[in-house]
Short mmCIF file of C-alpha atoms (C1' of nucleotides) in Angstrom, two decimals:
data_model
loop_
_atom_site.label_atom_id
_atom_site.label_comp_id
_atom_site.label_asym_id
_atom_site.label_seq_id
_atom_site.Cartn_x
_atom_site.Cartn_y
_atom_site.Cartn_z
CA UNK P 9 130.96 -57.85 -147.83
CA UNK P 10 130.26 -60.62 -150.42
CA UNK P 11 127.56 -60.92 -152.73
CA UNK P 12 125.23 -58.13 -153.13
CA UNK P 13 121.93 -58.76 -151.07
CA UNK P 14 119.79 -58.05 -154.02
CA UNK P 15 121.06 -61.11 -155.75
CA UNK P 16 119.42 -63.31 -153.12
CA UNK P 17 116.07 -61.95 -154.12
CA UNK P 18 113.85 -64.24 -156.20
CA UNK P 19 112.86 -63.78 -159.69
CA UNK P 20 115.83 -61.91 -160.75
CA UNK P 21 116.69 -62.68 -164.48
CA UNK P 22 120.21 -63.77 -165.27
CA UNK P 23 122.03 -64.39 -168.71
CA UNK P 24 121.98 -62.36 -171.74
CA UNK P 25 120.05 -59.10 -171.89
CA UNK P 26 117.10 -58.77 -174.26
CA UNK P 27 116.68 -55.70 -176.44
CA UNK P 28 113.72 -54.70 -174.15
CA UNK P 29 115.78 -54.76 -171.24
CA UNK P 30 118.59 -52.74 -172.74
CA UNK P 31 115.99 -50.20 -173.89
CA UNK P 32 114.56 -49.89 -170.43
CA UNK P 33 117.93 -49.31 -168.89
CA UNK P 34 119.04 -46.79 -171.54
CA UNK P 35 115.93 -44.97 -171.23
CA UNK P 36 116.10 -44.78 -167.42
CA UNK P 37 119.73 -43.68 -167.22
CA UNK P 38 119.25 -41.06 -170.04
CA UNK P 39 116.35 -39.66 -168.03
CA UNK P 40 117.58 -39.89 -164.51
CA UNK P 41 121.23 -41.01 -164.61
CA UNK P 42 122.18 -44.19 -162.84
CA UNK P 43 122.68 -42.65 -159.36
CA UNK P 44 122.53 -45.53 -157.04
CA UNK P 45 122.84 -48.67 -158.99
CA UNK P 46 121.13 -50.84 -156.47
CA UNK P 47 117.94 -48.84 -156.99
CA UNK P 48 118.20 -48.74 -160.75
CA UNK P 49 116.52 -52.08 -161.40
CA UNK P 50 113.46 -51.06 -159.29
CA UNK P 51 113.17 -47.56 -160.94
CA UNK P 52 113.83 -48.96 -164.36
CA UNK P 53 111.36 -51.93 -163.89
CA UNK P 54 114.12 -54.50 -164.60
CA UNK P 55 114.14 -57.98 -162.92
CA UNK P 56 117.99 -57.73 -162.63
CA UNK P 57 120.29 -56.79 -159.76
CA UNK P 58 121.83 -53.48 -159.65
CA UNK P 59 125.30 -55.07 -160.27
CA UNK P 60 124.12 -56.62 -163.39
CA UNK P 61 122.66 -53.28 -164.68
CA UNK P 62 125.94 -51.44 -163.85
CA UNK P 63 127.95 -54.13 -165.83
CA UNK P 64 125.55 -53.99 -168.77
CA UNK P 65 125.73 -50.19 -168.88
CA UNK P 66 129.49 -50.04 -168.52
CA UNK P 67 130.38 -52.79 -170.92
CA UNK P 68 127.82 -52.45 -173.55
CA UNK P 69 125.27 -49.61 -173.56
CA UNK P 70 127.51 -46.66 -172.66
CA UNK P 71 127.17 -44.24 -175.60
CA UNK P 72 130.82 -43.38 -175.65
CA UNK P 73 132.00 -46.90 -176.12
CA UNK P 74 134.11 -47.46 -179.17
CA UNK P 75 133.23 -50.83 -180.54
CA UNK P 76 134.88 -52.88 -183.28
CA UNK P 77 138.44 -54.35 -183.63
CA UNK P 78 141.28 -52.91 -181.93
CA UNK P 79 143.77 -50.83 -183.92
CA UNK P 80 147.59 -51.67 -184.08
CA UNK P 81 148.09 -48.56 -182.07
CA UNK P 82 145.86 -49.82 -179.33
CA UNK P 83 147.35 -53.37 -179.48
CA UNK P 84 150.66 -51.80 -178.88
CA UNK P 85 149.54 -49.60 -176.08
CA UNK P 86 147.82 -52.49 -174.37
CA UNK P 87 150.94 -54.55 -174.48
CA UNK P 88 153.00 -51.75 -173.13
CA UNK P 89 150.59 -50.96 -170.40
CA UNK P 90 150.37 -54.64 -169.41
CA UNK P 91 154.08 -54.84 -169.17
CA UNK P 92 154.03 -51.89 -166.87
CA UNK P 93 150.94 -52.66 -164.74
CA UNK P 94 150.11 -56.37 -165.19
CA UNK P 95 146.49 -57.59 -165.27
CA UNK P 96 145.12 -54.31 -164.01
CA UNK P 97 142.65 -54.02 -166.79
CA UNK P 98 140.88 -50.99 -165.47
CA UNK P 99 144.01 -49.18 -165.31
CA UNK P 100 144.86 -50.20 -168.85
CA UNK P 101 141.26 -49.31 -169.85
CA UNK P 102 141.64 -45.82 -168.55
CA UNK P 103 144.35 -45.16 -171.13
CA UNK P 104 142.11 -46.33 -173.98
CA UNK P 105 139.10 -44.19 -174.50
CA UNK P 106 135.89 -45.96 -175.51
CA UNK P 107 137.27 -49.31 -174.34
CA UNK P 108 136.26 -51.20 -171.40
CA UNK P 109 138.29 -53.31 -169.01
CA UNK P 110 136.31 -56.38 -169.80
CA UNK P 111 136.71 -55.89 -173.43
CA UNK P 112 140.47 -55.39 -173.09
CA UNK P 113 140.80 -58.40 -170.82
CA UNK P 114 138.92 -60.61 -173.28
CA UNK P 115 140.94 -59.31 -176.09
CA UNK P 116 144.21 -59.92 -174.32
CA UNK P 117 143.27 -63.52 -173.30
CA UNK P 118 141.86 -64.32 -176.76
CA UNK P 119 144.08 -62.64 -179.21
CA UNK P 120 147.13 -60.81 -177.66
CA UNK P 121 148.50 -63.65 -175.73
CA UNK P 122 148.41 -65.74 -178.70
CA UNK P 123 150.17 -63.17 -180.87
CA UNK P 124 152.96 -62.81 -178.31
CA UNK P 125 153.52 -66.37 -177.96
CA UNK P 126 153.66 -66.73 -181.73
CA UNK P 127 156.29 -63.85 -181.61
CA UNK P 128 158.35 -65.93 -179.01
CA UNK P 129 157.33 -63.46 -176.19
CA UNK P 130 155.93 -64.73 -172.87
CA UNK P 131 152.56 -62.78 -172.37
CA UNK P 132 153.00 -62.78 -168.60
CA UNK P 133 156.46 -61.66 -168.29
CA UNK P 134 156.96 -60.01 -171.60
CA UNK P 135 160.26 -61.65 -171.94
CA UNK P 136 161.51 -64.17 -174.56
CA UNK P 137 159.91 -67.53 -174.10
CA UNK P 138 163.38 -69.04 -174.14
CA UNK P 139 164.28 -67.12 -170.97
CA UNK P 140 161.23 -68.19 -169.00
CA UNK P 141 160.60 -71.75 -170.06
CA UNK P 142 160.46 -74.19 -167.07
CA UNK P 143 160.03 -71.33 -164.78
CA UNK P 144 157.22 -70.95 -162.07
CA UNK P 145 153.62 -70.17 -162.91
CA UNK P 146 153.95 -66.97 -164.82
CA UNK P 147 150.31 -66.63 -165.26
CA UNK P 148 149.87 -66.23 -161.42
CA UNK P 149 152.75 -63.94 -161.37
CA UNK P 150 151.08 -61.74 -163.75
CA UNK P 151 147.97 -61.36 -161.63
CA UNK P 152 148.30 -57.82 -160.25
CA UNK P 153 145.29 -57.95 -158.10
CA UNK P 154 145.80 -60.55 -155.51
CA UNK P 155 149.49 -60.19 -155.48
CA UNK P 156 150.38 -56.77 -153.97
CA UNK P 157 153.58 -58.56 -152.77
CA UNK P 158 154.08 -59.77 -156.33
CA UNK P 159 154.16 -56.84 -158.51
CA UNK P 160 153.91 -56.97 -162.37
CA UNK P 161 156.67 -58.89 -164.00
CA UNK P 162 158.10 -56.08 -165.87
CA UNK P 163 157.89 -52.24 -165.54
CA UNK P 164 159.52 -51.08 -168.57
CA UNK P 165 157.40 -48.91 -170.89
CA UNK P 166 158.25 -47.03 -174.05
CA UNK P 167 156.80 -43.97 -175.85
CA UNK P 168 153.07 -44.61 -176.14
CA UNK P 169 151.60 -42.76 -179.20
CA UNK P 170 148.28 -42.26 -177.42
CA UNK P 171 149.64 -40.78 -174.37
CA UNK P 172 150.45 -37.20 -175.40
CA UNK P 173 150.86 -34.29 -173.08
CA UNK P 174 147.60 -32.56 -172.27
CA UNK P 175 146.63 -29.58 -174.29
CA UNK P 176 146.47 -27.43 -171.18
CA UNK P 177 150.10 -28.29 -170.33
CA UNK P 178 151.47 -26.95 -173.57
CA UNK P 179 153.49 -24.22 -171.73
CA UNK P 180 154.99 -26.72 -169.59
CA UNK P 181 158.71 -27.31 -169.89
CA UNK P 182 159.00 -31.08 -169.82
CA UNK P 183 162.43 -32.54 -169.07
CA UNK P 184 163.91 -34.91 -171.54
CA UNK P 185 163.95 -37.78 -169.25
CA UNK P 186 162.46 -38.66 -165.79
CA UNK P 187 163.63 -41.52 -163.59
CA UNK P 188 162.21 -42.41 -160.35
CA UNK P 189 164.02 -44.46 -157.46
CA UNK P 190 161.67 -46.47 -155.44
CA UNK P 191 163.07 -47.87 -152.16
CA UNK P 192 162.16 -51.16 -150.76
CA UNK P 193 161.32 -52.88 -153.96
CA UNK P 194 163.91 -55.36 -154.03
CA UNK P 195 161.49 -58.05 -154.65
CA UNK P 196 160.67 -56.40 -157.93
CA UNK P 197 162.54 -57.99 -160.72
CA UNK P 198 164.98 -55.74 -162.31
CA UNK P 199 165.91 -57.79 -165.36
CA UNK P 200 167.14 -56.74 -168.63
CA UNK P 201 164.72 -55.20 -171.03
CA UNK P 202 164.52 -55.04 -174.83
CA UNK P 203 162.91 -51.74 -174.70
CA UNK P 204 164.44 -48.25 -174.86
CA UNK P 205 163.72 -47.18 -171.31
CA UNK P 206 165.39 -49.71 -169.11
CA UNK P 207 164.59 -50.18 -165.46
CA UNK P 208 167.07 -51.71 -163.12
CA UNK P 209 167.87 -52.05 -159.45
CA UNK P 210 170.74 -49.96 -158.20
CA UNK P 211 173.40 -51.29 -155.69
CA UNK P 212 171.25 -50.06 -152.67
CA UNK P 213 168.26 -52.11 -153.96
CA UNK P 214 166.17 -49.23 -155.11
CA UNK P 215 164.12 -49.66 -158.17
CA UNK P 216 164.55 -47.06 -160.99
CA UNK P 217 162.17 -46.46 -163.71
CA UNK P 218 162.95 -44.33 -166.69
CA UNK P 219 160.01 -42.30 -168.18
CA UNK P 220 160.05 -40.87 -171.60
CA UNK P 221 158.96 -37.25 -171.66
CA UNK P 222 156.29 -38.27 -174.36
CA UNK P 223 154.56 -40.07 -171.53
CA UNK P 224 154.64 -37.27 -169.22
CA UNK P 225 151.08 -36.14 -168.77
CA UNK P 226 148.61 -36.60 -165.90
CA UNK P 227 147.84 -40.11 -167.04
CA UNK P 228 151.27 -41.31 -165.89
CA UNK P 229 150.42 -40.50 -162.38
CA UNK P 230 147.69 -43.05 -162.48
CA UNK P 231 150.09 -45.86 -162.61
CA UNK P 232 152.68 -44.16 -160.64
CA UNK P 233 150.13 -44.54 -157.96
CA UNK P 234 150.55 -48.35 -158.32
CA UNK P 235 153.88 -48.23 -156.70
CA UNK P 236 153.45 -49.40 -153.02
CA UNK P 237 156.10 -47.26 -151.65
CA UNK P 238 155.29 -44.10 -149.84
CA UNK P 239 158.37 -42.28 -150.76
CA UNK P 240 160.44 -42.02 -153.90
CA UNK P 241 162.88 -39.76 -155.56
CA UNK P 242 162.43 -38.28 -158.95
CA UNK P 243 165.28 -37.19 -161.20
CA UNK P 244 164.37 -34.58 -163.82
CA UNK P 245 167.13 -34.66 -166.43
CA UNK P 246 169.27 -36.30 -163.76
CA UNK P 247 168.48 -33.69 -160.98
CA UNK P 248 167.01 -35.36 -157.88
CA UNK P 249 163.87 -34.05 -156.53
CA UNK P 250 162.34 -35.64 -153.42
CA UNK P 251 158.72 -36.25 -153.55
CA UNK P 252 156.06 -38.46 -151.94
CA UNK P 253 153.33 -40.20 -153.92
CA UNK P 254 150.77 -39.17 -151.26
CA UNK P 255 151.64 -35.42 -151.71
CA UNK P 256 151.01 -35.88 -155.32
CA UNK P 257 147.84 -37.93 -155.29
CA UNK P 258 146.26 -35.66 -152.70
CA UNK P 259 145.18 -32.69 -154.73
CA UNK P 260 148.49 -31.56 -156.14
CA UNK P 261 148.27 -33.32 -159.45
CA UNK P 262 147.83 -30.79 -162.34
CA UNK P 263 148.08 -27.89 -159.94
CA UNK P 264 150.72 -25.31 -160.36
CA UNK P 265 152.14 -26.66 -157.07
CA UNK P 266 152.08 -30.11 -158.36
CA UNK P 267 154.53 -32.09 -160.45
CA UNK P 268 153.95 -30.14 -163.58
CA UNK P 269 154.45 -26.98 -161.65
CA UNK P 270 157.65 -28.31 -160.42
CA UNK P 271 158.90 -28.93 -163.88
CA UNK P 272 157.64 -25.44 -165.13
CA UNK P 273 160.14 -23.89 -162.67
CA UNK P 274 163.05 -25.33 -164.31
"C1'" DA Z 15 123.84 -82.91 -192.65
"C1'" DA Z 16 125.71 -83.89 -188.32
"C1'" DC Z 17 128.93 -83.59 -184.95
"C1'" DG Z 18 132.80 -82.01 -181.95
"C1'" DA Z 19 136.58 -78.97 -181.10
"C1'" DG Z 20 138.02 -74.29 -180.84
"C1'" DT Z 21 137.10 -69.60 -180.24
"C1'" DG Z 22 135.25 -64.89 -178.68
"C1'" DC Z 23 132.45 -62.52 -175.99
"C1'" DA Z 24 128.87 -61.24 -172.59
"C1'" DA Z 25 127.98 -61.96 -168.13
"C1'" DC Z 26 128.44 -63.85 -163.53
"C1'" DC Z 27 131.00 -64.77 -159.20
"C1'" DG Z 28 133.45 -63.57 -155.21
"C1'" DC Z 29 136.34 -60.52 -153.06
"C1'" DA Z 30 138.35 -56.08 -151.58
"C1'" DA Z 31 137.61 -51.26 -151.10
"C1'" DT Z 32 134.84 -47.52 -150.01
"C1'" DC Z 33 130.87 -45.29 -148.30
"C1'" DC Z 34 127.87 -44.01 -144.75
"C1'" DA Z 35 124.77 -44.29 -140.76
"C1'" DA Q 8 135.03 -47.29 -134.19
"C1'" DT Q 9 131.86 -50.39 -136.18
"C1'" DG Q 10 129.29 -52.92 -139.34
"C1'" DG Q 11 125.99 -53.12 -143.24
"C1'" DA Q 12 125.36 -51.49 -147.91
"C1'" DT Q 13 127.25 -50.44 -152.19
"C1'" DT Q 14 130.71 -50.14 -155.73
"C1'" DG Q 15 134.67 -51.75 -158.43
"C1'" DC Q 16 137.55 -55.03 -160.09
"C1'" DG Q 17 139.79 -59.33 -161.87
"C1'" DG Q 18 138.99 -64.14 -162.59
"C1'" DT Q 19 136.07 -67.47 -164.46
"C1'" DT Q 20 132.22 -69.56 -166.70
"C1'" DG Q 21 128.91 -70.51 -170.27
"C1'" DC Q 22 126.73 -69.91 -174.49
"C1'" DA Q 23 126.66 -68.96 -179.39
"C1'" DC Q 24 129.21 -69.13 -183.32
"C1'" DT Q 25 132.65 -70.92 -186.76
"C1'" DC Q 26 135.20 -74.30 -188.79
"C1'" DG Q 27 137.16 -78.84 -189.83
"C1'" DT Q 28 136.06 -83.71 -190.29
#
DNA sequence: AACGAGTGCAACCGCAATCCA
DNA sequence: ATGGATTGCGGTTGCACTCGT
């Protein structure tokens, strides 16, 4: 646990990477792959810890990185995903090809927060500032990582243009709407929403989430996984279908027996 | 030109999760 | 089952740059 042991070793460089170091790392990974990160510095002749090498590769040197400014489409998607999952930057980055969690986190903190505030929206809760003024520490509430008991403040999403059905699922009959009732989530806020797909707590305290069909690809399952409940009920076009996350997330995703398969049977 | 405040970004830190002997 | 090693993640820091005075 804790800090990687290699970081205690002497003579390890810290701070900005030099072009020479970058070149060594790129050449090494191009030739051998990263394999075990802890062995990379030694094999690549770098005075860095493996953790530092990994970070440098993931956030800066990876060839598939899309650098440059974020598009409006990306902005919108980041905001929507943040509303759904909170500060789970890696989850958000997974939906934005070529972007890293670090990049999105920095962009959120430096630009999007400001934009939302200027638009009168609280960036933590995604609700009008007038509604949240004088409330508790919204920043802390938005922290998804350390607060499994304090889920994201809003869970409403709308159609995200980047999330299209997979090509290999073209023959799938997708229901026009899917809602999910998740038990034991009374602590989750079920407030009103300005978005099109509202979520609300029903009389039994279950949490219902409406998902637009345009979001219905395998990527949606990644954030469905975020729900802590072990059991939930799906409603395809209003018809109930009992399923458990665990059944889904243990190999049935994308298979004919999985969710898409279930839908296909309709 | 000099200085300080503000800003953006790369990198570090510390923790939790996971792997594996 | 256990504990050390390793990976992954989100929060935070520090530095370089820009801009206004």
